[in-house]
Short mmCIF file of C-alpha atoms in Angstrom, two decimals:
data_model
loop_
_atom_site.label_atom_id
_atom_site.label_comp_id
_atom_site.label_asym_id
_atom_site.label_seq_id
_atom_site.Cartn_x
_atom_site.Cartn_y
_atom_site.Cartn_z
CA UNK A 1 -48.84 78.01 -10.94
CA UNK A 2 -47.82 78.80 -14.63
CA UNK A 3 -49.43 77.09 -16.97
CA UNK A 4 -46.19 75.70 -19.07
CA UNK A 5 -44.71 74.57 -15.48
CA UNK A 6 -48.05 72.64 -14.77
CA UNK A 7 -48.07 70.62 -18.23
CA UNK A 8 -44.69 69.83 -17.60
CA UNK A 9 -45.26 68.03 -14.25
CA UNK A 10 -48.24 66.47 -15.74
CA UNK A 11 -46.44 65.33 -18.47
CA UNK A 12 -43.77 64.10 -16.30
CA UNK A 13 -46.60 62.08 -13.97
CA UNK A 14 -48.29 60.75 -16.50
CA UNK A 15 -44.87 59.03 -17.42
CA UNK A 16 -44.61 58.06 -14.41
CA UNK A 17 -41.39 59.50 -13.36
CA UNK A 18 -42.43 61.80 -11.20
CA UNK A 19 -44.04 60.09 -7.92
CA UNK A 20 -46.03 61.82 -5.41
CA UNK A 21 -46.32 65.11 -7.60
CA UNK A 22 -50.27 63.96 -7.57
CA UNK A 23 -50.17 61.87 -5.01
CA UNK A 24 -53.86 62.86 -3.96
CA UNK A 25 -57.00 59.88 -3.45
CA UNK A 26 -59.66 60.41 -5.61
CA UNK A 27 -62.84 59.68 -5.22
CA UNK A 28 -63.82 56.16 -4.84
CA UNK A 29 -59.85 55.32 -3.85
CA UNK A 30 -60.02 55.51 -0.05
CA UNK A 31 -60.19 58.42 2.15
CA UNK A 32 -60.27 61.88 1.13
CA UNK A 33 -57.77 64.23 2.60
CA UNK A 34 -58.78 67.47 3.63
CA UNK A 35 -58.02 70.88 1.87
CA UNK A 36 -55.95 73.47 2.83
CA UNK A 37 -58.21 76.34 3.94
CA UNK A 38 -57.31 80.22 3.84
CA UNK A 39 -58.88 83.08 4.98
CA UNK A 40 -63.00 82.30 4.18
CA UNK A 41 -62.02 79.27 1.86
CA UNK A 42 -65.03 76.86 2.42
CA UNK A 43 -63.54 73.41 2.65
CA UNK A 44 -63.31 71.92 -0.90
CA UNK A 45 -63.24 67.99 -1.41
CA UNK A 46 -59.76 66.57 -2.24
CA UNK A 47 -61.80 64.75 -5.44
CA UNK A 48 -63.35 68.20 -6.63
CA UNK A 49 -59.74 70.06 -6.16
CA UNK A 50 -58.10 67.47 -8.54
CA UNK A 51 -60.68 67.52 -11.17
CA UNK A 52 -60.12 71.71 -11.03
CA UNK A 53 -56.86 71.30 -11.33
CA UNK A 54 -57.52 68.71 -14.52
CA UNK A 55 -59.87 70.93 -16.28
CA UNK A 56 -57.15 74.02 -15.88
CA UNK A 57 -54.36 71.91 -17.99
CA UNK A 58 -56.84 70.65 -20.64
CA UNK A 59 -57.28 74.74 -21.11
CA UNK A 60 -53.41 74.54 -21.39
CA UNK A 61 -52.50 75.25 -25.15
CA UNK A 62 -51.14 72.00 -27.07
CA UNK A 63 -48.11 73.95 -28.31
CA UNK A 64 -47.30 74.89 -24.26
CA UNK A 65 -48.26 71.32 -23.69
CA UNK A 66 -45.37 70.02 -26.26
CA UNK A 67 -43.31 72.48 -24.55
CA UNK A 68 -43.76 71.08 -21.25
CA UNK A 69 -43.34 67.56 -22.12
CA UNK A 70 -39.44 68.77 -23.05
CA UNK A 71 -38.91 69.89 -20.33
CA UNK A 72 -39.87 67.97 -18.40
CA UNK A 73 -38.02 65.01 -20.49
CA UNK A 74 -34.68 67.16 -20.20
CA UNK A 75 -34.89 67.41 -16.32
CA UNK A 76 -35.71 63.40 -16.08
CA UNK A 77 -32.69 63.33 -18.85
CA UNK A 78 -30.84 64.91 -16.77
CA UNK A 79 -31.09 62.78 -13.18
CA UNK A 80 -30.59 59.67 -14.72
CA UNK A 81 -27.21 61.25 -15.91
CA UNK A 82 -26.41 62.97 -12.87
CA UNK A 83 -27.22 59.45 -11.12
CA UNK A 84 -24.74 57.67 -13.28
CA UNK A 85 -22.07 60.28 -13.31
CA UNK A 86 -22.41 59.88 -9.41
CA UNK A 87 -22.42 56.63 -9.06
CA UNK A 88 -19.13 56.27 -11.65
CA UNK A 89 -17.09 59.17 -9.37
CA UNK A 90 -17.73 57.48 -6.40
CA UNK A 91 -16.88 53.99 -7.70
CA UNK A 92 -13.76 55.70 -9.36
CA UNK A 93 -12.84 57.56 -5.73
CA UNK A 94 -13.33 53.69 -4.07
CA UNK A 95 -10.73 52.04 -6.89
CA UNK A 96 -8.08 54.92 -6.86
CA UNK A 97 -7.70 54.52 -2.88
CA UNK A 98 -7.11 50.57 -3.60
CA UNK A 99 -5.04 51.06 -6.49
CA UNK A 100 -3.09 53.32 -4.34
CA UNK A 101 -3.01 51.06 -0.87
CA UNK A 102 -1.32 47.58 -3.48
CA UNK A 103 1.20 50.18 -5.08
CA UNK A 104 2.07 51.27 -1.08
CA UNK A 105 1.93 47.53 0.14
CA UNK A 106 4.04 46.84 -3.00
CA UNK A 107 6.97 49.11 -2.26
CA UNK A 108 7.10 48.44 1.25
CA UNK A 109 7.10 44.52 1.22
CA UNK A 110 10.58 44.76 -1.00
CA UNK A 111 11.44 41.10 -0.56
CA UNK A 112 7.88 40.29 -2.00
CA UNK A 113 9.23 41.90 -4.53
CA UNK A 114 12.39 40.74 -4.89
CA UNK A 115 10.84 37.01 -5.05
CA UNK A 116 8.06 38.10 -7.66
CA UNK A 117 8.86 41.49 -9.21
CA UNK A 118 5.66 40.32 -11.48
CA UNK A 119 2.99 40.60 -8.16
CA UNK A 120 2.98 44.50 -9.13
CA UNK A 121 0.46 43.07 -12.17
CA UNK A 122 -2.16 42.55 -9.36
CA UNK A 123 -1.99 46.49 -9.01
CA UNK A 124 -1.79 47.08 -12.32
CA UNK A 125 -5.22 45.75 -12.99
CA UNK A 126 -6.51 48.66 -10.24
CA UNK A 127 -4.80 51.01 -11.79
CA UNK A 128 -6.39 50.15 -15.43
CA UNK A 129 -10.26 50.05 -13.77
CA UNK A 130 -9.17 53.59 -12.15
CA UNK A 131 -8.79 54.94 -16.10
CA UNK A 132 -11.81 52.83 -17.16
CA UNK A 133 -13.72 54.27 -14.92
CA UNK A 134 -12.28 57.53 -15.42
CA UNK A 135 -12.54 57.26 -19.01
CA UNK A 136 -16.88 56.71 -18.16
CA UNK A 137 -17.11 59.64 -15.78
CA UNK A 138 -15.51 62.00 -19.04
CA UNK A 139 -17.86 60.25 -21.06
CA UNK A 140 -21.07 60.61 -19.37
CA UNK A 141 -20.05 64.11 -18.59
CA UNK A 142 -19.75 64.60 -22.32
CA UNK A 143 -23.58 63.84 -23.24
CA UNK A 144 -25.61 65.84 -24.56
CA UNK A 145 -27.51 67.85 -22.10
CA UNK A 146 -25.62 66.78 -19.34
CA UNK A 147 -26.07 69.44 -16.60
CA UNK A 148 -23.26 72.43 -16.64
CA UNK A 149 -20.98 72.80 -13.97
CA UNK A 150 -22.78 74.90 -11.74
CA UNK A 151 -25.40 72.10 -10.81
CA UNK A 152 -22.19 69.54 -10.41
CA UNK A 153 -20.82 71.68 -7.84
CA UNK A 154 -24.38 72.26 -6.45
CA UNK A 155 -24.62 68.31 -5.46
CA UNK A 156 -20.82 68.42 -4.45
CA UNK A 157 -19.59 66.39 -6.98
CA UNK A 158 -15.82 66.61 -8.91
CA UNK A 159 -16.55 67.47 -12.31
CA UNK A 160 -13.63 65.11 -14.64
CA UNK A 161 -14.08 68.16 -17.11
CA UNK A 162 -12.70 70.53 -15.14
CA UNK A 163 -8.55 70.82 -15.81
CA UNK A 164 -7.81 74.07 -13.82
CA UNK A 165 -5.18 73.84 -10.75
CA UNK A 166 -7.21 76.25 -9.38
CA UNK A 167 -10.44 77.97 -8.71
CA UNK A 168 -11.55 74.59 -9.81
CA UNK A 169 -14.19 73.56 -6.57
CA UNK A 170 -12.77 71.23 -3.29
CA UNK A 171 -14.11 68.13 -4.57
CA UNK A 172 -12.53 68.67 -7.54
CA UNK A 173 -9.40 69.34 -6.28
CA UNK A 174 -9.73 66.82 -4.08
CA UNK A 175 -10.16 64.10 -6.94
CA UNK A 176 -7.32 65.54 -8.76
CA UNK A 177 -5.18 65.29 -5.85
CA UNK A 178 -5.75 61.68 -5.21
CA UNK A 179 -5.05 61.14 -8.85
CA UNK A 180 -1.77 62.34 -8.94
CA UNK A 181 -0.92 60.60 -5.99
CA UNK A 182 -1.80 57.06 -7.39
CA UNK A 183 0.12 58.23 -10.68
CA UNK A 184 3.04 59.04 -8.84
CA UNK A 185 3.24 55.94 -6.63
CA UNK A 186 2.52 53.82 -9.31
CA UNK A 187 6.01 54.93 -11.03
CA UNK A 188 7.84 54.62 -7.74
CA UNK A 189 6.22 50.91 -7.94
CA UNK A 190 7.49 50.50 -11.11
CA UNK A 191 11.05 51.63 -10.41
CA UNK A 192 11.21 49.05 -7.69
CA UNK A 193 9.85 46.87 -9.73
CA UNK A 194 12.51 47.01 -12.43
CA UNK A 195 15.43 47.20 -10.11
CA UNK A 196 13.70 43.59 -8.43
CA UNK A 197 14.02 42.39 -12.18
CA UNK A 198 17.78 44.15 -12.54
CA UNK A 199 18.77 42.04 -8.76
CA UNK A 200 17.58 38.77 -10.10
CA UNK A 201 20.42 36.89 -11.06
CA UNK A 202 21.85 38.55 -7.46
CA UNK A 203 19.73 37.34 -5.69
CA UNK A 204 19.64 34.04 -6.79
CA UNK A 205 23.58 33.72 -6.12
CA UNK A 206 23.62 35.28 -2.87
CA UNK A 207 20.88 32.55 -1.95
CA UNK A 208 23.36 30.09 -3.24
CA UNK A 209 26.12 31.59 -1.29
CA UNK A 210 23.58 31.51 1.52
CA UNK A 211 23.15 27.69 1.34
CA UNK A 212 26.92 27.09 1.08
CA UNK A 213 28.20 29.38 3.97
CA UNK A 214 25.55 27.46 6.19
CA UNK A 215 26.99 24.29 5.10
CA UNK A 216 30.39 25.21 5.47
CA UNK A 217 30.07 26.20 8.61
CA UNK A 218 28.46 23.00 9.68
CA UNK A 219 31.15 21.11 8.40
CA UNK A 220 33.93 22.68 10.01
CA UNK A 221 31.68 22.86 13.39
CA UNK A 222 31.14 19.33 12.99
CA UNK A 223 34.66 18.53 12.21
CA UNK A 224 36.57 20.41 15.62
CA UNK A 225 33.96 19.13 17.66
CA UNK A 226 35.04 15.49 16.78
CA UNK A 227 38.75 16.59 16.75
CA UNK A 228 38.56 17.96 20.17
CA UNK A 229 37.38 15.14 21.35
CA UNK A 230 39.31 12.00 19.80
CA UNK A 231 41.99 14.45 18.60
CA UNK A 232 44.24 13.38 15.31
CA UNK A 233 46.78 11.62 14.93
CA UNK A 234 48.68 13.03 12.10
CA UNK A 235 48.94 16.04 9.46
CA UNK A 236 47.91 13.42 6.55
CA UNK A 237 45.01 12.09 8.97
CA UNK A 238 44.29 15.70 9.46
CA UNK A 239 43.91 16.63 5.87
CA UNK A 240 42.22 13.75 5.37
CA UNK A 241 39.22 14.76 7.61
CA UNK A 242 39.29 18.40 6.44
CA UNK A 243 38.90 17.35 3.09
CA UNK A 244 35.21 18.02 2.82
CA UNK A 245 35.00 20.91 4.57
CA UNK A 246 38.02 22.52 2.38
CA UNK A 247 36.40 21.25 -0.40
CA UNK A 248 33.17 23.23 0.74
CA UNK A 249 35.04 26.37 1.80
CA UNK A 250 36.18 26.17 -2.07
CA UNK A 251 32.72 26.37 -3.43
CA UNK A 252 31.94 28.91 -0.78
CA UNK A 253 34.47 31.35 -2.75
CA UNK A 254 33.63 30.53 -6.33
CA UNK A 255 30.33 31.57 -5.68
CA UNK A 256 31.88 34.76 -3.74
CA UNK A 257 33.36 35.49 -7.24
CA UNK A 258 30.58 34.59 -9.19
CA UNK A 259 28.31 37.14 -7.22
CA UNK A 260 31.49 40.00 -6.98
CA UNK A 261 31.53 39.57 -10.81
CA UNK A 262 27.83 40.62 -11.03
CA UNK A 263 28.00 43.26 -8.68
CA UNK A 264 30.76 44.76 -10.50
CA UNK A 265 28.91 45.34 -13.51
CA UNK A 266 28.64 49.19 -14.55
CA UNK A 267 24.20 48.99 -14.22
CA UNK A 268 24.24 47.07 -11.18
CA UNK A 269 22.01 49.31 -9.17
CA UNK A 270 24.02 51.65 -6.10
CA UNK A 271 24.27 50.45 -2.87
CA UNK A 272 21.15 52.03 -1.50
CA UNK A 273 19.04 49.58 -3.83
CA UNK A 274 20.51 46.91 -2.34
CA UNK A 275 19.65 47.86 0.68
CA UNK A 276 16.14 48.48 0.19
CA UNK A 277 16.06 44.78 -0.94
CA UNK A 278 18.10 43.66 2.17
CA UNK A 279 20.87 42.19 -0.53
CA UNK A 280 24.53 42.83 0.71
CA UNK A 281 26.85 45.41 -1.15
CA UNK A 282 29.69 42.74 -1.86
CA UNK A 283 31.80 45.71 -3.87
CA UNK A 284 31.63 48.05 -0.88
CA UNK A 285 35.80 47.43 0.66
CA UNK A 286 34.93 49.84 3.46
CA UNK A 287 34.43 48.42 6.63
CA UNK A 288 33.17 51.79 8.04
CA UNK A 289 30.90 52.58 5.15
CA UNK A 290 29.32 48.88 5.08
CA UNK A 291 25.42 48.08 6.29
CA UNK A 292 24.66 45.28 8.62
CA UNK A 293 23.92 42.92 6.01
CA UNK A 294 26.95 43.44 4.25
CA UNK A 295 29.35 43.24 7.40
CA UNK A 296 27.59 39.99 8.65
CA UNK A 297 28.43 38.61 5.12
CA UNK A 298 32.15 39.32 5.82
CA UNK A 299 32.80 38.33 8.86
CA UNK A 300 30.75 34.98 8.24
CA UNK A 301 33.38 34.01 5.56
CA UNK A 302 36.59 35.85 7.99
CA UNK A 303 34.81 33.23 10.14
CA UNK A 304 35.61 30.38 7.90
CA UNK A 305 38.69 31.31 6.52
CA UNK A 306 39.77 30.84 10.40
CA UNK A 307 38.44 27.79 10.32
CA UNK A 308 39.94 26.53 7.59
CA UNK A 309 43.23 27.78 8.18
CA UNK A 310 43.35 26.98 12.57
CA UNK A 311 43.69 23.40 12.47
CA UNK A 312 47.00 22.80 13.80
CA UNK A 313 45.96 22.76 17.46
CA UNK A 314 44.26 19.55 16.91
CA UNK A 315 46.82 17.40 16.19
CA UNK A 316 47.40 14.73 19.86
CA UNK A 317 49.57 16.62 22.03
CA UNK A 318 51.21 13.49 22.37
CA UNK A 319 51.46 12.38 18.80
CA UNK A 320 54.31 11.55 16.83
CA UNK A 321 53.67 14.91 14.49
CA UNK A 322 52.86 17.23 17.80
CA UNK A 323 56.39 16.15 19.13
CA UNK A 324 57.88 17.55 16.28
CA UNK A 325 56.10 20.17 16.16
CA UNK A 326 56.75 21.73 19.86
CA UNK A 327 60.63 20.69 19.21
CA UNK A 328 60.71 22.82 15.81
CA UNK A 329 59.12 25.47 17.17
CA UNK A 330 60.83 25.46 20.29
CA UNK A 331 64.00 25.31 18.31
CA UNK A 332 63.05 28.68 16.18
CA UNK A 333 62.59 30.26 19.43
CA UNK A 334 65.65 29.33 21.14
CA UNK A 335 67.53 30.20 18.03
CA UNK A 336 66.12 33.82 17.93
CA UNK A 337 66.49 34.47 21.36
CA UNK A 338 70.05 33.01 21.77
CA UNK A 339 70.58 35.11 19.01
CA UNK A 340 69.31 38.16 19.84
CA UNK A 341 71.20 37.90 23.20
CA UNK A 342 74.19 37.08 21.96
CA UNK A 343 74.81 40.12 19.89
CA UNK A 344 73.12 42.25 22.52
CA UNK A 345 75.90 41.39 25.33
CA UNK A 346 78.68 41.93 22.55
CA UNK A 347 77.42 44.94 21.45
CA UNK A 348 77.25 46.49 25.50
CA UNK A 349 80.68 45.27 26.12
CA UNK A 350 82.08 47.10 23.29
CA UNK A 351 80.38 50.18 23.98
CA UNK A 352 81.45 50.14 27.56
CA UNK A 353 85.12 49.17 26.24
CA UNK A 354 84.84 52.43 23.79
CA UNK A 355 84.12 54.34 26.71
CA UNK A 356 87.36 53.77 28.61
CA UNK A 357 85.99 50.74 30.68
CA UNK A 358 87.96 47.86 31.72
CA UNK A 359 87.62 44.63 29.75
CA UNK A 360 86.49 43.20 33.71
CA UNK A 361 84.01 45.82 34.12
CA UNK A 362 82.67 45.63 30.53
CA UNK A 363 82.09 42.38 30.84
CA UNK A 364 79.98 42.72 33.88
CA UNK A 365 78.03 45.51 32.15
CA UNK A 366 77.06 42.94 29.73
CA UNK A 367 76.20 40.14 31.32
CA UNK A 368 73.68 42.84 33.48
CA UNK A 369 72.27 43.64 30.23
CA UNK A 370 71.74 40.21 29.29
CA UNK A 371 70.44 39.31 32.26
CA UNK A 372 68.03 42.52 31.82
CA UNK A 373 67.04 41.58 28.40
CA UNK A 374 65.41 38.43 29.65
CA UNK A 375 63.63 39.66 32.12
CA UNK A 376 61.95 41.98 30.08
CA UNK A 377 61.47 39.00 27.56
CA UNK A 378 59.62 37.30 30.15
CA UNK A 379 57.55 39.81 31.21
CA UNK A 380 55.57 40.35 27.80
CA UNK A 381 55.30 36.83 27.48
CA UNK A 382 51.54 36.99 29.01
CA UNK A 383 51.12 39.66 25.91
CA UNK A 384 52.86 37.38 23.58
CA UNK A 385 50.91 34.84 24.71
CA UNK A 386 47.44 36.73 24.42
CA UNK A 387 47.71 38.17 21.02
CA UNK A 388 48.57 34.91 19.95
CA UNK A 389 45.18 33.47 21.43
CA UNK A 390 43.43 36.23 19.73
CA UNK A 391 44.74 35.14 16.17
CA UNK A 392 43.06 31.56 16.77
CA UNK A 393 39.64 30.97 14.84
CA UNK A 394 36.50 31.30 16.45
CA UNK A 395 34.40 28.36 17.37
#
């Protein structure tokens, strides 16, 4: 053993930093271990080999001696800082991977963030330790005497110096990849999080709108269900009941225009925001182009415009205003068709008389085509009859 190399590890045991380096029993400290025995060695007590060894560094120079005692102080230097550097990078590898999971959680719970566009601040705080502790890996790292890179990538550790996109070790790259992914999910987080801000005031009306639709629709549910049952009596009786529901329905569209008005604006985000938040796209005119939960917010209020509208057919059949009805109605229809016939038959008879006919035989002619007219009348009355059933509201 050289002799510098042998003051050092003395120096180092007799600071107690390095255990077991002279981890021998002396004499009068228990049992003495055997030597190691070569060739014609004689066996040498344990006790006697130690005091040797003694006596050789006491020979050792004191200027080798101070030598040793640096180095031996830069190599325990050294472990403490490699300890610490470690034991920041892995801590730093442990928060990025959270940081990373809230951001995730963050985008994909959108109506979390719809409600609290704010909860991204528990994330935040993640991403902050992540630079702290980046910030105390650089710093360690920048030490004096901190080992070079060689002996980082000897223990397999990233070294936070190291800026190259390549050539630059696995765990380095490794540690730079995971970096840029938390940057770069952390500004998708923030996007969402400012178009949750920008949808406030949307949301907030469309839950309004919400409320009053439901409402509305219990009012008018409630309302035919009692008007099929005891019927009503007259058009002013009529009213009368419908009254609140109308009066509902009313509300139903001023906050229809109040959200329309919003979504109008020339920032309001596109309609593929909207749907991430599961918010309707109430400019979108397109029936073809719309999403589901912009088509079930149409037909909800087609829905109770029908209601609103369909209340004739609840009027007594045999009430004083129903009477009148059926006989003004019936009238219309026996107008038109009377009508209709009328200048049908006259118009065959003097075709049939402009064709050389008889005033006899064009009369017959007409009366066949009058006759024919009717019949075919009553034939699409089952169609009639069916489209008009189709235009009543749905309940």
């Amino acid at each position: 053993m050289r002799p510098l190399l042998v003051a050092a590890l003395f120096a180092a045991a007799s600071n107690s930093q390095l255990l077991g380096v002279f981890d021998t029993v002396f004499p009068g400290h228990g049992q003495e271990q055997p030597s190691v025995i070569t060739g014609s060695e004689s066996r040498v007590p344990v006790g006697k080999r130690a005091d040797s060894a003694i006596m050789k560094i006491k020979k050792i120079p004191q200027e080798d001696l101070e030598k040793a005692k640096k180095i031996a102080s830069l190599a325990l230097k050294q472990v403490d800082q490699l300890k610490r550097y470690r034991d920041t990078v892995n801590g730093l590898e442990k928060e990025t991977s959270s940081a990373q999971t809230c951001y995730d959680n963050y985008q994909k719970k959108s109506q979390q963030a719809l409600n609290d566009p704010l909860s991204i601040g528990d994330c935040d705080k993640k991403y902050f330790q992540v630079q702290s502790l980046l910030g105390k890996a650089r710093t360690i790292s920048q030490e004096r005497d901190f080992p070079d890179s060689s002996w980082i990538y000897d223990v397999k550790l990233p070294d936070v110096r190291d800026g190259r996109t390549s050539l630059q070790g696995e765990e380095t790259k490794q540690l730079q990849d995971i970096l840029q992914a938390l940057t770069k999910i952390a500004g998708q987080a923030v996007t969402i999080q400012k178009q949750a801000e920008r949808l406030q005031d949307y949301h907030s009306k469309m839950q309004g709108l919400d409320a009053a639709i439901s409402e509305n629709k219990k009012c008018y549910s409630a309302f035919y269900e009692k008007a099929k049952k005891d019927g009503v009596e007259s058009v002013e009786a009529l009213e009368a009941a419908m009254k609140p529901c109308n009066e509902g329905y009313a509300q139903v569209q001023a906050k229809l225009v109040e959200a329309q008005k919003l979504a109008k604006e020339a920032d309001f985000p596109g309609a593929d925001v909207l749907a991430r938040f599961e918010l309707p796209n109430l400019r979108d005119g397109f029936e073809s182009s719309q999403d589901a939960e912009t088509q079930k917010y149409w037909q909800e209020l087609e829905e109770l415009t029908k209601a609103k509208d369909g209340t004739a057919e609840v009027i007594k059949e045999d009430s004083k205003e129903a009477k009148e009805l059926d006989a003004a109605v019936a009238g219309e229809i026996d107008a038109v068709v009377n009508a209709t016939l009328h200048n049908w038959v006259k118009f065959v008879a003097l075709q049939e008389v402009k064709n050389g006919a008889s005033a006899e035989a064009a009369m017959k002619s007409a009366k066949e085509q009058g006759d024919k007219f009717i019949q075919e009348l009553l034939k699409k009355s089952d169609e009639i009859a069916d489209s008009a059933i189709k235009d009543l509201p749905e309940r």
